[in-house]
Amino acid sequence: MSGRLTDTQLISARMRMVDEQIARRGIYDQAVLAAMRTVPRHEFVRPEDLAQAYGDHPLSIGHDQTISQPYVVASMTQELGANKNSRILEIGTGCGYQTAILAEVAGLVYTIECIPELFRAAMSRLVKLGYNNVTGTVGDGSRGWSEHAPFDGILVAAAAAEVPDALVDQLAEPGRLIIPVGRHLLDQQLVLVKKSEGQVSQTALYGVRFVPLRTSES
Ligand code: SAH
């Protein structure tokens, strides 16, 4: 039992979430679908939000931050194209849910969060759930994590005014960076940056609403 919901109810809510919100909307990567079926999203939300853990929307995680809508987590993960040999950098650990999804589909996950309380809570959830392929730190992720670069994929969970050069520099070739870009909440696009054989290309995928990526100056 978790609160007033049984484990069986939580699992069936999770399977329904994947069928109705993720697979039906066109996510086809089997590893991503399996990860979304496996990771217990309800372990990452605030206790008062348990009944909404598998809802089709973002939720507050405290500190004015949010856990993204399940579809957006799945779609960003699919765009990375990770496999068990991939090394992925995540910026904005938040509650750690996206981190767990990445840990399911990738080989190694590096994650950076600028709010120490969120970072500590996320890492302890990830350890409790048995993820041993995640390395994290507290800091400003807009500069990437050069000691561990290059990364096959970089996923940014907060919106930047423009694509940070440091992140493109830290991408392997081939490598993929997925990042919300836009100066205003109502004017953000999810952008896929691909780097291959010295060429860097950018594609805007769809409109999103993310909290802002903080920089050392903000
Ligand atoms: N994927 C997370 C989303 C959290 S919201 C989840 O599933 O919970 C975005 C997160 O990015 C917030 O926790 C915020 O504190 C963090 N963040 C914002 N700017 C950052 C920066 N420059 N470096 C690291 N983390 C940052």
mmCIF file of C-alpha atoms and ligand atoms in Angstrom:
data_model
loop_
_atom_site.group_PDB
_atom_site.id
_atom_site.type_symbol
_atom_site.label_atom_id
_atom_site.label_comp_id
_atom_site.label_asym_id
_atom_site.label_seq_id
_atom_site.Cartn_x
_atom_site.Cartn_y
_atom_site.Cartn_z
ATOM 1 C CA MET A 1 0.000 0.000 0.000
ATOM 2 C CA SER A 2 1.116 3.583 -0.702
ATOM 3 C CA GLY A 3 -1.254 5.996 1.025
ATOM 4 C CA ARG A 4 -4.807 5.065 0.091
ATOM 5 C CA LEU A 5 -3.858 3.580 -3.254
ATOM 6 C CA THR A 6 -2.786 -0.050 -3.511
ATOM 7 C CA ASP A 7 0.306 -1.102 -5.451
ATOM 8 C CA THR A 8 -1.999 -2.807 -7.957
ATOM 9 C CA GLN A 9 -3.889 0.444 -8.537
ATOM 10 C CA LEU A 10 -0.643 2.374 -9.006
ATOM 11 C CA ILE A 11 0.706 -0.182 -11.489
ATOM 12 C CA SER A 12 -2.493 -0.194 -13.490
ATOM 13 C CA ALA A 13 -2.501 3.633 -13.539
ATOM 14 C CA ARG A 14 1.069 3.477 -14.902
ATOM 15 C CA MET A 15 0.201 0.955 -17.646
ATOM 16 C CA ARG A 16 -2.806 3.101 -18.637
ATOM 17 C CA MET A 17 -0.571 6.189 -18.731
ATOM 18 C CA VAL A 18 1.775 4.455 -21.193
ATOM 19 C CA ASP A 19 -1.025 3.126 -23.404
ATOM 20 C CA GLU A 20 -3.164 6.260 -23.510
ATOM 21 C CA GLN A 21 -0.718 9.147 -23.204
ATOM 22 C CA ILE A 22 2.510 7.752 -24.646
ATOM 23 C CA ALA A 23 2.030 4.888 -27.117
ATOM 24 C CA ARG A 24 -1.232 6.262 -28.544
ATOM 25 C CA ARG A 25 0.466 9.609 -29.206
ATOM 26 C CA GLY A 26 3.141 8.017 -31.322
ATOM 27 C CA ILE A 27 6.087 7.132 -29.083
ATOM 28 C CA TYR A 28 7.449 3.982 -30.774
ATOM 29 C CA ASP A 29 10.868 3.333 -29.154
ATOM 30 C CA GLN A 30 10.364 0.056 -27.282
ATOM 31 C CA ALA A 31 13.096 0.819 -24.744
ATOM 32 C CA VAL A 32 11.411 4.132 -23.881
ATOM 33 C CA LEU A 33 7.991 2.484 -23.572
ATOM 34 C CA ALA A 34 9.478 -0.231 -21.330
ATOM 35 C CA ALA A 35 11.188 2.399 -19.155
ATOM 36 C CA MET A 36 7.936 4.353 -18.770
ATOM 37 C CA ARG A 37 6.197 1.102 -17.738
ATOM 38 C CA THR A 38 8.956 0.286 -15.238
ATOM 39 C CA VAL A 39 9.796 3.507 -13.375
ATOM 40 C CA PRO A 40 7.390 4.152 -10.469
ATOM 41 C CA ARG A 41 6.561 7.817 -11.145
ATOM 42 C CA HIS A 42 4.519 7.930 -7.919
ATOM 43 C CA GLU A 43 7.772 7.553 -5.936
ATOM 44 C CA PHE A 44 8.971 10.894 -7.341
ATOM 45 C CA VAL A 45 5.981 13.131 -6.638
ATOM 46 C CA ARG A 46 4.977 14.824 -3.401
ATOM 47 C CA PRO A 47 2.864 12.616 -1.115
ATOM 48 C CA GLU A 48 -0.150 14.913 -1.545
ATOM 49 C CA ASP A 49 0.011 14.412 -5.323
ATOM 50 C CA LEU A 50 0.086 10.622 -5.244
ATOM 51 C CA ALA A 51 -3.358 10.228 -6.817
ATOM 52 C CA GLN A 52 -2.260 12.465 -9.720
ATOM 53 C CA ALA A 53 1.146 10.854 -10.262
ATOM 54 C CA TYR A 54 0.086 9.239 -13.569
ATOM 55 C CA GLY A 55 -1.995 12.170 -14.825
ATOM 56 C CA ASP A 56 -1.472 13.787 -18.223
ATOM 57 C CA HIS A 57 0.149 16.949 -16.867
ATOM 58 C CA PRO A 58 3.194 18.347 -15.053
ATOM 59 C CA LEU A 59 3.172 18.491 -11.236
ATOM 60 C CA SER A 60 4.869 20.743 -8.726
ATOM 61 C CA ILE A 61 7.940 19.289 -7.002
ATOM 62 C CA GLY A 62 8.431 22.285 -4.681
ATOM 63 C CA HIS A 63 10.988 25.132 -4.979
ATOM 64 C CA ASP A 64 8.862 26.536 -7.878
ATOM 65 C CA GLN A 65 9.940 23.620 -10.083
ATOM 66 C CA THR A 66 7.916 20.956 -11.889
ATOM 67 C CA ILE A 67 8.147 17.328 -12.970
ATOM 68 C CA SER A 68 7.334 17.304 -16.695
ATOM 69 C CA GLN A 69 4.215 15.764 -18.234
ATOM 70 C CA PRO A 70 4.834 12.033 -18.881
ATOM 71 C CA TYR A 71 4.511 12.415 -22.680
ATOM 72 C CA VAL A 72 7.189 15.115 -22.755
ATOM 73 C CA VAL A 73 9.590 12.929 -20.723
ATOM 74 C CA ALA A 74 9.025 10.025 -23.147
ATOM 75 C CA SER A 75 9.331 12.172 -26.250
ATOM 76 C CA MET A 76 12.554 13.901 -25.124
ATOM 77 C CA THR A 77 14.052 10.522 -24.230
ATOM 78 C CA GLN A 78 13.111 9.058 -27.612
ATOM 79 C CA GLU A 79 14.713 12.025 -29.414
ATOM 80 C CA LEU A 80 18.027 11.299 -27.655
ATOM 81 C CA GLY A 81 18.134 7.873 -29.334
ATOM 82 C CA ALA A 82 20.107 6.402 -26.416
ATOM 83 C CA ASN A 83 21.058 2.757 -25.994
ATOM 84 C CA LYS A 84 22.855 0.773 -23.294
ATOM 85 C CA ASN A 85 26.240 2.008 -24.569
ATOM 86 C CA SER A 86 25.287 5.685 -24.386
ATOM 87 C CA ARG A 87 26.642 8.240 -21.953
ATOM 88 C CA ILE A 88 24.033 10.887 -21.270
ATOM 89 C CA LEU A 89 24.184 14.255 -19.506
ATOM 90 C CA GLU A 90 20.968 15.530 -17.938
ATOM 91 C CA ILE A 91 20.653 19.141 -16.786
ATOM 92 C CA GLY A 92 17.952 19.756 -14.178
ATOM 93 C CA THR A 93 17.647 16.579 -12.096
ATOM 94 C CA GLY A 94 14.571 17.966 -10.340
ATOM 95 C CA CYS A 95 12.793 15.080 -8.607
ATOM 96 C CA GLY A 96 14.883 12.501 -10.503
ATOM 97 C CA TYR A 97 12.070 10.944 -12.575
ATOM 98 C CA GLN A 98 13.560 11.791 -15.971
ATOM 99 C CA THR A 99 16.935 10.661 -14.598
ATOM 100 C CA ALA A 100 15.475 7.221 -13.798
ATOM 101 C CA ILE A 101 13.988 6.925 -17.300
ATOM 102 C CA LEU A 102 17.400 7.786 -18.777
ATOM 103 C CA ALA A 103 19.090 5.280 -16.446
ATOM 104 C CA GLU A 104 16.767 2.586 -17.834
ATOM 105 C CA VAL A 105 17.574 3.258 -21.502
ATOM 106 C CA ALA A 106 21.219 4.428 -21.371
ATOM 107 C CA GLY A 107 24.510 3.082 -20.063
ATOM 108 C CA LEU A 108 25.674 5.927 -17.847
ATOM 109 C CA VAL A 109 23.777 9.026 -16.778
ATOM 110 C CA TYR A 110 25.406 12.203 -15.457
ATOM 111 C CA THR A 111 22.989 14.672 -13.915
ATOM 112 C CA ILE A 112 23.333 18.226 -12.604
ATOM 113 C CA GLU A 113 20.863 20.132 -10.426
ATOM 114 C CA CYS A 114 21.324 23.647 -9.079
ATOM 115 C CA ILE A 115 18.989 23.327 -6.039
ATOM 116 C CA PRO A 116 20.779 21.234 -3.388
ATOM 117 C CA GLU A 117 17.578 20.074 -1.609
ATOM 118 C CA LEU A 118 16.053 18.768 -4.852
ATOM 119 C CA PHE A 119 19.338 17.106 -5.780
ATOM 120 C CA ARG A 120 19.673 15.291 -2.447
ATOM 121 C CA ALA A 121 16.069 14.067 -2.477
ATOM 122 C CA ALA A 122 16.378 12.887 -6.101
ATOM 123 C CA MET A 123 19.632 11.018 -5.527
ATOM 124 C CA SER A 124 18.280 9.254 -2.461
ATOM 125 C CA ARG A 125 15.192 8.112 -4.431
ATOM 126 C CA LEU A 126 17.404 6.845 -7.253
ATOM 127 C CA VAL A 127 19.647 4.919 -4.835
ATOM 128 C CA LYS A 128 16.611 3.464 -3.041
ATOM 129 C CA LEU A 129 15.228 2.272 -6.385
ATOM 130 C CA GLY A 130 18.566 0.597 -7.195
ATOM 131 C CA TYR A 131 19.926 2.813 -10.003
ATOM 132 C CA ASN A 132 23.697 2.422 -9.866
ATOM 133 C CA ASN A 133 24.517 4.006 -13.235
ATOM 134 C CA VAL A 134 23.758 7.611 -12.214
ATOM 135 C CA THR A 135 26.413 10.137 -11.154
ATOM 136 C CA GLY A 136 25.229 13.551 -10.042
ATOM 137 C CA THR A 137 26.372 16.905 -8.771
ATOM 138 C CA VAL A 138 24.977 20.235 -7.586
ATOM 139 C CA GLY A 139 25.862 23.127 -9.871
ATOM 140 C CA ASP A 140 25.107 25.221 -12.936
ATOM 141 C CA GLY A 141 24.487 22.744 -15.728
ATOM 142 C CA SER A 142 24.334 25.405 -18.450
ATOM 143 C CA ARG A 143 28.107 24.951 -18.689
ATOM 144 C CA GLY A 144 27.815 21.190 -19.029
ATOM 145 C CA TRP A 145 30.180 18.864 -17.190
ATOM 146 C CA SER A 146 33.484 18.975 -19.051
ATOM 147 C CA GLU A 147 35.283 16.309 -16.935
ATOM 148 C CA HIS A 148 32.895 13.647 -18.242
ATOM 149 C CA ALA A 149 32.474 14.956 -21.820
ATOM 150 C CA PRO A 150 31.892 14.036 -24.582
ATOM 151 C CA PHE A 151 28.312 12.816 -24.191
ATOM 152 C CA ASP A 152 26.305 10.853 -26.754
ATOM 153 C CA GLY A 153 23.235 12.741 -25.630
ATOM 154 C CA ILE A 154 22.427 15.798 -23.531
ATOM 155 C CA LEU A 155 18.915 16.440 -22.203
ATOM 156 C CA VAL A 156 18.094 19.832 -20.706
ATOM 157 C CA ALA A 157 14.939 19.981 -18.565
ATOM 158 C CA ALA A 158 14.744 23.794 -18.305
ATOM 159 C CA ALA A 159 14.328 26.457 -20.983
ATOM 160 C CA ALA A 160 17.344 28.426 -22.249
ATOM 161 C CA ALA A 161 17.219 31.736 -24.129
ATOM 162 C CA GLU A 162 19.471 30.098 -26.713
ATOM 163 C CA VAL A 163 21.342 26.827 -27.112
ATOM 164 C CA PRO A 164 24.430 27.075 -24.835
ATOM 165 C CA ASP A 165 27.651 26.676 -26.861
ATOM 166 C CA ALA A 166 29.259 24.739 -23.990
ATOM 167 C CA LEU A 167 26.696 21.977 -24.402
ATOM 168 C CA VAL A 168 27.182 21.675 -28.155
ATOM 169 C CA ASP A 169 30.957 21.547 -27.558
ATOM 170 C CA GLN A 170 30.501 18.669 -25.091
ATOM 171 C CA LEU A 171 28.483 16.546 -27.526
ATOM 172 C CA ALA A 172 30.154 13.509 -29.058
ATOM 173 C CA GLU A 173 29.941 12.959 -32.820
ATOM 174 C CA PRO A 174 27.394 11.703 -33.533
ATOM 175 C CA GLY A 175 25.556 13.269 -30.632
ATOM 176 C CA ARG A 176 22.126 14.685 -29.904
ATOM 177 C CA LEU A 177 21.086 17.531 -27.601
ATOM 178 C CA ILE A 178 17.438 18.096 -26.701
ATOM 179 C CA ILE A 179 16.615 21.435 -25.098
ATOM 180 C CA PRO A 180 13.635 23.778 -24.681
ATOM 181 C CA VAL A 181 14.538 27.174 -26.163
ATOM 182 C CA GLY A 182 12.697 30.457 -25.730
ATOM 183 C CA ARG A 183 12.872 33.658 -23.744
ATOM 184 C CA HIS A 184 9.231 33.550 -22.629
ATOM 185 C CA LEU A 185 7.082 30.824 -21.089
ATOM 186 C CA LEU A 186 4.526 31.055 -23.903
ATOM 187 C CA ASP A 187 7.100 31.065 -26.669
ATOM 188 C CA GLN A 188 9.293 27.999 -26.158
ATOM 189 C CA GLN A 189 10.164 25.293 -28.663
ATOM 190 C CA LEU A 190 11.723 21.946 -27.942
ATOM 191 C CA VAL A 191 14.870 21.979 -30.085
ATOM 192 C CA LEU A 192 16.896 18.973 -31.260
ATOM 193 C CA VAL A 193 20.551 19.745 -32.001
ATOM 194 C CA LYS A 194 22.434 17.073 -33.957
ATOM 195 C CA LYS A 195 26.205 17.014 -34.246
ATOM 196 C CA SER A 196 27.875 14.753 -36.777
ATOM 197 C CA GLU A 197 31.096 14.884 -38.800
ATOM 198 C CA GLY A 198 31.762 18.495 -37.864
ATOM 199 C CA GLN A 199 28.242 19.643 -38.788
ATOM 200 C CA VAL A 200 25.724 20.985 -36.275
ATOM 201 C CA SER A 201 22.030 21.205 -37.205
ATOM 202 C CA GLN A 202 19.016 22.413 -35.232
ATOM 203 C CA THR A 203 15.371 21.382 -35.625
ATOM 204 C CA ALA A 204 12.428 22.846 -33.682
ATOM 205 C CA LEU A 205 10.088 19.987 -32.724
ATOM 206 C CA TYR A 206 7.041 21.418 -30.919
ATOM 207 C CA GLY A 207 5.968 24.067 -28.423
ATOM 208 C CA VAL A 208 6.620 23.405 -24.725
ATOM 209 C CA ARG A 209 6.486 25.171 -21.347
ATOM 210 C CA PHE A 210 9.487 24.645 -19.094
ATOM 211 C CA VAL A 211 10.832 26.509 -16.085
ATOM 212 C CA PRO A 212 13.787 28.736 -17.023
ATOM 213 C CA LEU A 213 17.339 27.391 -17.103
ATOM 214 C CA ARG A 214 19.185 29.421 -14.512
ATOM 215 C CA THR A 215 22.589 30.731 -15.388
ATOM 216 C CA SER A 216 25.280 31.941 -13.012
ATOM 217 C CA GLU A 217 24.238 35.505 -13.880
ATOM 218 C CA SER A 218 20.477 34.979 -13.153
HETATM 219 N N1 SAH B 1 13.334 16.439 -15.209
HETATM 220 C C1 SAH B 1 12.999 17.084 -13.973
HETATM 221 C C2 SAH B 1 12.503 18.469 -14.299
HETATM 222 C C3 SAH B 1 12.713 19.420 -13.197
HETATM 223 S S1 SAH B 1 12.325 21.100 -13.590
HETATM 224 C C4 SAH B 1 11.992 16.249 -13.226
HETATM 225 O O1 SAH B 1 11.522 15.240 -13.785
HETATM 226 O O2 SAH B 1 11.681 16.520 -12.077
HETATM 227 C C5 SAH B 1 13.892 21.727 -14.076
HETATM 228 C C6 SAH B 1 14.985 21.600 -13.067
HETATM 229 O O3 SAH B 1 16.125 22.268 -13.597
HETATM 230 C C7 SAH B 1 14.704 22.259 -11.723
HETATM 231 O O4 SAH B 1 14.872 21.334 -10.703
HETATM 232 C C8 SAH B 1 15.730 23.396 -11.644
HETATM 233 O O5 SAH B 1 16.186 23.644 -10.335
HETATM 234 C C9 SAH B 1 16.834 22.860 -12.535
HETATM 235 N N2 SAH B 1 17.723 23.862 -13.121
HETATM 236 C C10 SAH B 1 17.408 25.089 -13.628
HETATM 237 N N3 SAH B 1 18.503 25.694 -14.085
HETATM 238 C C11 SAH B 1 19.554 24.852 -13.863
HETATM 239 C C12 SAH B 1 20.942 24.924 -14.109
HETATM 240 N N4 SAH B 1 21.507 25.980 -14.706
HETATM 241 N N5 SAH B 1 21.718 23.887 -13.744
HETATM 242 C C13 SAH B 1 21.181 22.795 -13.138
HETATM 243 N N6 SAH B 1 19.866 22.671 -12.866
HETATM 244 C C14 SAH B 1 19.056 23.678 -13.241
#
